[in-house]
Amino acid sequence: MASEEKSLHFIEQIIEDSIATGFPQNKLRFRFPPEPNGYLHIGHAKSICLNFGLGLKYNAPVNLRFDDTNPAKEEQEYVDAIKEDLQWLGFKWAEERYASDYFQQLYDWAVDMIKKGKAYVDSQSSEEMAAQKGTPSQAGTNSPYRNRSIEENLALFEGMKKGDFKEGTHVLRAKIDMASSNMLMRDPLMYRILHRHHHRTANDWCIYPMYDFAHGESDYIEQISHSICTLEFVMHRELYDWFLDQIYDESTVRPHQYEFARLNLNYTVMSKRKLLQLVQDKVVNGWDDPRMPTISGLRRRGYTAAAIRKFCETIGVAKRENIINISLLDFCLREDLNKTAARVMAVLDPVKLTISNYPDGEVEWLDAENNQEDESAGFRKVPFSKTIWIEREDFLEEASAKFFRLTIGKEVRLKNAYLIKGESVIKDENGQIIEIIASYDADSKSGSGTEASKRKVSGTLHWVSAEHAIETEVRLYDRLFLDEAPDSHTEKSFLDFINPNSLQITKGYVEPSLKEVQPGDQFQFQRLGYFIVDKDTTASKIVFNKTVGLKDSWDEKGKSEENSLNNALKDINKYFKVNTREERIAIRKNIGATIAGISNYSLLQNSFKKNINNNKSSLLFAQLLIKYAFLQFSDYNKEDIMKLFSMSLKSESTFVRSRALLNLAILDNAAFLVALQPELENLQNNPPKSTSERETEFLENLMNKF
């Protein structure tokens, strides 16, 4: 029992406590409430798995409710896409509901609140309302329309409903407390005028309820017991409860709101607004572009529903925000595809290889295992002939002993086939290899049991018979963003971090067993990665999308860069211990080369900020980051860089001060120099005992610029 309790996440524990204190389990009811203003993304998948998972665990109904209260942004296309995504993920909803189903009831409740003096029509502009709302530390002031009579409010609200007024002329506000410490409680908006066509109610309404009013009341109408939201709605809970207080009947279930941490993934943006911008600016080819984090994009890329569900289960449900490494999602995917995807051979960067001693015109059909992880998958036949395609990178005319693939005079195995040895090459007029000549050992056939077949070689290559190969289009997808936190930098747009190589299209060759593939079929191209047949495939053209590689090159690169930077920071301590200028120059150049090789913007920024402290090694390292990193001066936060130079110019070390002065000369930013003028003058007038001749020279050169 104890281990079972430990396995419960905090929302499950809340539900267990509700049941233990008398809440009837048959009254449990949950909902997934998307706004149909965009496609669902991987962050929504976490909420979907949570809500529908609770439904399955407690045998409770889960509604799919579209919070469609803003016709300016909502479309039927999004409704249809959301339903398709949910079904693909493997979940079934109890009832399909819409907030628009409740427009009349919500309006009636609003009228009742006006009659009770709990709501009023405000005729201020949005700017005036924002000004009178106050600040977190200063109470707001009452609207001049707050004390309108009930009769006037009812008449105005009725006129708003009929369409008598233009957008922005009036709003309905709840009358709560303009001095509340929670600014959301300072007479929040309940209704606004929108003369827009609604995807379900057409032009029946000219006023639409605000989310905070409609959401909780919709939960109440549906008798939702546990309304689960993400953490940004914590401050909204007080308002959620206040609106329920106005309508709650003790004979019914009262919904309660609970918040959990949303999913934050590195190398990704989750904002619907930013995803829409990617689509509208044609950075990607639609919402289902395989580089998008949308569920439809992930599906088209080849991510499986099982992998996404496993990912959501693995990251769990927590109260605290954190950033999940997208490599974990890819790990879950590889685990799933490793069990289910058939192995086939494909060559994506082909070079012709001719086996000189293989009989002309002969074709052998060899046995190839479909999936070594699944005994029931069986075998298939692949053709072998005199001329085959291999990957260009699998051959070097001259290679070191550490090159374990084909080269002149070296023997390797062709997967499921024979041992071959490189003999010679044929080149075009530009020196490019266009054909490799090799010989084969006829007694070395895989699985034949001969002594030759058991001979150990250093490498095994995949290949495709040139005579039988099917030419295909292969779309090699990679991460859309180069930075691990593309939308977290105030000095940069997330679009600045678009990966220019996120899509590369090539022509490849696949074995003939793939002739009849259908969109959605998934395979492991041996030694290359996992691929899926794209929906653009036709009878005359097969299109494959790369889903994910066999290894996580991004994670390896990220760890390598982080380790390199950490080692460089350690090396800087040597700078202060060596005795000669030549030794210091050598250390600085080595550190500079390491920094220059780092391409991770966030890693550099974080390292820069972390090293702005009074430690001389840290200050020098931060100054070297400015000199050698690919970042521009404008990429740095102004306060951070001012703090760094101010501290560096006051450092006890002449090496730190000198590097700061050199960097100032290189930056050559007049405004920045003026801001630092007091520190520079103080350094000139009160030079520390450790001041060197070089430092004095650097300082004089700078001061001459004033």
PDB file of C-alpha atoms in Angstrom, residues 512-646:
ATOM      1  CA  PRO A 512      12.556  -3.088 -53.873  1.00  0.00           C
ATOM      2  CA  SER A 513      10.605  -4.506 -50.906  1.00  0.00           C
ATOM      3  CA  LEU A 514       9.398  -0.909 -50.352  1.00  0.00           C
ATOM      4  CA  LYS A 515       7.676  -0.643 -53.699  1.00  0.00           C
ATOM      5  CA  GLU A 516       4.136  -0.844 -52.262  1.00  0.00           C
ATOM      6  CA  VAL A 517       4.567   1.335 -49.156  1.00  0.00           C
ATOM      7  CA  GLN A 518       1.715   3.524 -47.966  1.00  0.00           C
ATOM      8  CA  PRO A 519       1.705   6.895 -46.150  1.00  0.00           C
ATOM      9  CA  GLY A 520       2.339   6.312 -42.469  1.00  0.00           C
ATOM     10  CA  ASP A 521       4.442   3.153 -42.919  1.00  0.00           C
ATOM     11  CA  GLN A 522       7.555   3.323 -40.754  1.00  0.00           C
ATOM     12  CA  PHE A 523      10.975   1.752 -41.184  1.00  0.00           C
ATOM     13  CA  GLN A 524      14.466   1.761 -39.823  1.00  0.00           C
ATOM     14  CA  PHE A 525      16.910   2.536 -42.599  1.00  0.00           C
ATOM     15  CA  GLN A 526      19.794   0.475 -41.304  1.00  0.00           C
ATOM     16  CA  ARG A 527      22.677   2.555 -39.956  1.00  0.00           C
ATOM     17  CA  LEU A 528      20.812   5.777 -40.858  1.00  0.00           C
ATOM     18  CA  GLY A 529      17.790   6.182 -38.609  1.00  0.00           C
ATOM     19  CA  TYR A 530      14.013   5.906 -38.590  1.00  0.00           C
ATOM     20  CA  PHE A 531      11.883   7.104 -41.505  1.00  0.00           C
ATOM     21  CA  ILE A 532       8.176   7.369 -42.313  1.00  0.00           C
ATOM     22  CA  VAL A 533       6.344   7.456 -45.644  1.00  0.00           C
ATOM     23  CA  ASP A 534       4.960  10.983 -46.080  1.00  0.00           C
ATOM     24  CA  LYS A 535       1.431  11.838 -47.192  1.00  0.00           C
ATOM     25  CA  ASP A 536       2.886  13.472 -50.336  1.00  0.00           C
ATOM     26  CA  THR A 537       3.687  10.002 -51.651  1.00  0.00           C
ATOM     27  CA  THR A 538       2.005   9.115 -54.950  1.00  0.00           C
ATOM     28  CA  ALA A 539       1.911   6.049 -57.209  1.00  0.00           C
ATOM     29  CA  SER A 540       4.887   7.416 -59.144  1.00  0.00           C
ATOM     30  CA  LYS A 541       6.880   8.981 -56.307  1.00  0.00           C
ATOM     31  CA  ILE A 542       7.679   7.765 -52.790  1.00  0.00           C
ATOM     32  CA  VAL A 543       8.530  10.428 -50.205  1.00  0.00           C
ATOM     33  CA  PHE A 544      10.210   9.541 -46.916  1.00  0.00           C
ATOM     34  CA  ASN A 545      10.570  11.819 -43.891  1.00  0.00           C
ATOM     35  CA  LYS A 546      13.426  11.285 -41.482  1.00  0.00           C
ATOM     36  CA  THR A 547      11.911  10.840 -38.044  1.00  0.00           C
ATOM     37  CA  VAL A 548      14.977  10.560 -35.836  1.00  0.00           C
ATOM     38  CA  GLY A 549      18.533   9.262 -36.040  1.00  0.00           C
ATOM     39  CA  LEU A 550      19.735   6.108 -34.336  1.00  0.00           C
ATOM     40  CA  LYS A 551      21.750   8.251 -31.930  1.00  0.00           C
ATOM     41  CA  ASP A 552      21.176  11.649 -30.381  1.00  0.00           C
ATOM     42  CA  SER A 553      23.847  13.790 -32.018  1.00  0.00           C
ATOM     43  CA  TRP A 554      22.370  17.000 -30.551  1.00  0.00           C
ATOM     44  CA  ASP A 555      22.589  15.775 -26.980  1.00  0.00           C
ATOM     45  CA  GLU A 556      26.145  14.571 -27.533  1.00  0.00           C
ATOM     46  CA  LYS A 557      27.120  17.917 -29.058  1.00  0.00           C
ATOM     47  CA  GLY A 558      25.444  19.852 -26.231  1.00  0.00           C
ATOM     48  CA  LYS A 559      27.259  17.881 -23.541  1.00  0.00           C
ATOM     49  CA  SER A 560      30.523  18.191 -25.427  1.00  0.00           C
ATOM     50  CA  GLU A 561      30.219  21.995 -25.699  1.00  0.00           C
ATOM     51  CA  GLU A 562      29.258  22.316 -22.040  1.00  0.00           C
ATOM     52  CA  ASN A 563      32.235  20.190 -20.980  1.00  0.00           C
ATOM     53  CA  SER A 564      34.567  22.182 -23.233  1.00  0.00           C
ATOM     54  CA  LEU A 565      33.422  25.461 -21.724  1.00  0.00           C
ATOM     55  CA  ASN A 566      33.754  24.129 -18.171  1.00  0.00           C
ATOM     56  CA  ASN A 567      37.276  22.889 -18.912  1.00  0.00           C
ATOM     57  CA  ALA A 568      38.198  26.262 -20.407  1.00  0.00           C
ATOM     58  CA  LEU A 569      37.005  27.969 -17.231  1.00  0.00           C
ATOM     59  CA  LYS A 570      39.223  25.655 -15.192  1.00  0.00           C
ATOM     60  CA  ASP A 571      42.201  26.379 -17.459  1.00  0.00           C
ATOM     61  CA  ILE A 572      41.897  30.094 -16.845  1.00  0.00           C
ATOM     62  CA  ASN A 573      43.219  29.626 -13.308  1.00  0.00           C
ATOM     63  CA  LYS A 574      46.561  28.724 -14.888  1.00  0.00           C
ATOM     64  CA  TYR A 575      46.640  32.173 -16.482  1.00  0.00           C
ATOM     65  CA  PHE A 576      47.347  33.765 -13.090  1.00  0.00           C
ATOM     66  CA  LYS A 577      49.978  31.189 -12.102  1.00  0.00           C
ATOM     67  CA  VAL A 578      52.372  31.153 -15.064  1.00  0.00           C
ATOM     68  CA  ASN A 579      55.356  33.492 -15.067  1.00  0.00           C
ATOM     69  CA  THR A 580      55.781  34.660 -18.633  1.00  0.00           C
ATOM     70  CA  ARG A 581      53.678  36.640 -21.063  1.00  0.00           C
ATOM     71  CA  GLU A 582      54.265  33.978 -23.721  1.00  0.00           C
ATOM     72  CA  GLU A 583      52.706  31.324 -21.478  1.00  0.00           C
ATOM     73  CA  ARG A 584      49.701  33.545 -20.786  1.00  0.00           C
ATOM     74  CA  ILE A 585      49.211  34.213 -24.510  1.00  0.00           C
ATOM     75  CA  ALA A 586      49.255  30.469 -25.210  1.00  0.00           C
ATOM     76  CA  ILE A 587      46.633  29.808 -22.516  1.00  0.00           C
ATOM     77  CA  ARG A 588      44.461  32.678 -23.744  1.00  0.00           C
ATOM     78  CA  LYS A 589      44.599  31.433 -27.336  1.00  0.00           C
ATOM     79  CA  ASN A 590      43.619  27.902 -26.307  1.00  0.00           C
ATOM     80  CA  ILE A 591      40.699  29.216 -24.280  1.00  0.00           C
ATOM     81  CA  GLY A 592      39.754  31.524 -27.147  1.00  0.00           C
ATOM     82  CA  ALA A 593      39.730  28.632 -29.616  1.00  0.00           C
ATOM     83  CA  THR A 594      37.407  26.677 -27.316  1.00  0.00           C
ATOM     84  CA  ILE A 595      35.025  29.615 -26.898  1.00  0.00           C
ATOM     85  CA  ALA A 596      35.000  30.326 -30.637  1.00  0.00           C
ATOM     86  CA  GLY A 597      33.946  26.729 -31.263  1.00  0.00           C
ATOM     87  CA  ILE A 598      30.808  26.990 -29.092  1.00  0.00           C
ATOM     88  CA  SER A 599      27.632  27.471 -31.148  1.00  0.00           C
ATOM     89  CA  ASN A 600      25.094  27.242 -28.312  1.00  0.00           C
ATOM     90  CA  TYR A 601      23.809  30.783 -27.759  1.00  0.00           C
ATOM     91  CA  SER A 602      22.097  30.019 -24.444  1.00  0.00           C
ATOM     92  CA  LEU A 603      25.148  28.194 -23.101  1.00  0.00           C
ATOM     93  CA  LEU A 604      27.333  31.208 -23.839  1.00  0.00           C
ATOM     94  CA  GLN A 605      24.804  33.644 -22.369  1.00  0.00           C
ATOM     95  CA  ASN A 606      24.383  31.588 -19.199  1.00  0.00           C
ATOM     96  CA  SER A 607      28.126  31.223 -18.791  1.00  0.00           C
ATOM     97  CA  PHE A 608      28.571  34.967 -19.293  1.00  0.00           C
ATOM     98  CA  LYS A 609      26.000  35.860 -16.615  1.00  0.00           C
ATOM     99  CA  LYS A 610      27.294  33.255 -14.187  1.00  0.00           C
ATOM    100  CA  ASN A 611      30.818  34.660 -14.334  1.00  0.00           C
ATOM    101  CA  ILE A 612      29.939  38.268 -13.506  1.00  0.00           C
ATOM    102  CA  ASN A 613      31.207  38.162  -9.935  1.00  0.00           C
ATOM    103  CA  ASN A 614      34.173  39.410  -7.933  1.00  0.00           C
ATOM    104  CA  ASN A 615      36.353  36.381  -8.629  1.00  0.00           C
ATOM    105  CA  LYS A 616      39.206  37.442 -10.905  1.00  0.00           C
ATOM    106  CA  SER A 617      39.164  34.172 -12.872  1.00  0.00           C
ATOM    107  CA  SER A 618      35.445  34.545 -13.518  1.00  0.00           C
ATOM    108  CA  LEU A 619      35.771  38.161 -14.617  1.00  0.00           C
ATOM    109  CA  LEU A 620      38.614  37.351 -16.992  1.00  0.00           C
ATOM    110  CA  PHE A 621      36.648  34.436 -18.438  1.00  0.00           C
ATOM    111  CA  ALA A 622      33.601  36.666 -19.029  1.00  0.00           C
ATOM    112  CA  GLN A 623      35.851  39.206 -20.771  1.00  0.00           C
ATOM    113  CA  LEU A 624      37.288  36.435 -22.973  1.00  0.00           C
ATOM    114  CA  LEU A 625      33.738  35.387 -23.844  1.00  0.00           C
ATOM    115  CA  ILE A 626      33.148  38.914 -25.163  1.00  0.00           C
ATOM    116  CA  LYS A 627      36.318  38.729 -27.246  1.00  0.00           C
ATOM    117  CA  TYR A 628      36.020  35.223 -28.719  1.00  0.00           C
ATOM    118  CA  ALA A 629      32.341  34.154 -28.675  1.00  0.00           C
ATOM    119  CA  PHE A 630      30.285  34.585 -31.846  1.00  0.00           C
ATOM    120  CA  LEU A 631      27.831  36.819 -29.939  1.00  0.00           C
ATOM    121  CA  GLN A 632      27.567  40.477 -30.890  1.00  0.00           C
ATOM    122  CA  PHE A 633      27.762  43.329 -28.380  1.00  0.00           C
ATOM    123  CA  SER A 634      24.035  43.915 -28.849  1.00  0.00           C
ATOM    124  CA  ASP A 635      23.314  40.317 -27.827  1.00  0.00           C
ATOM    125  CA  TYR A 636      24.330  40.986 -24.243  1.00  0.00           C
ATOM    126  CA  ASN A 637      21.994  42.411 -21.654  1.00  0.00           C
ATOM    127  CA  LYS A 638      22.971  46.071 -21.130  1.00  0.00           C
ATOM    128  CA  GLU A 639      22.861  45.868 -17.347  1.00  0.00           C
ATOM    129  CA  ASP A 640      24.939  42.680 -17.321  1.00  0.00           C
ATOM    130  CA  ILE A 641      27.650  44.038 -19.569  1.00  0.00           C
ATOM    131  CA  MET A 642      27.798  47.343 -17.665  1.00  0.00           C
ATOM    132  CA  LYS A 643      28.134  45.403 -14.412  1.00  0.00           C
ATOM    133  CA  LEU A 644      30.910  43.240 -15.846  1.00  0.00           C
ATOM    134  CA  PHE A 645      33.027  46.182 -17.023  1.00  0.00           C
ATOM    135  CA  SER A 646      32.443  48.137 -13.846  1.00  0.00           C
TER     136      SER A 646
END
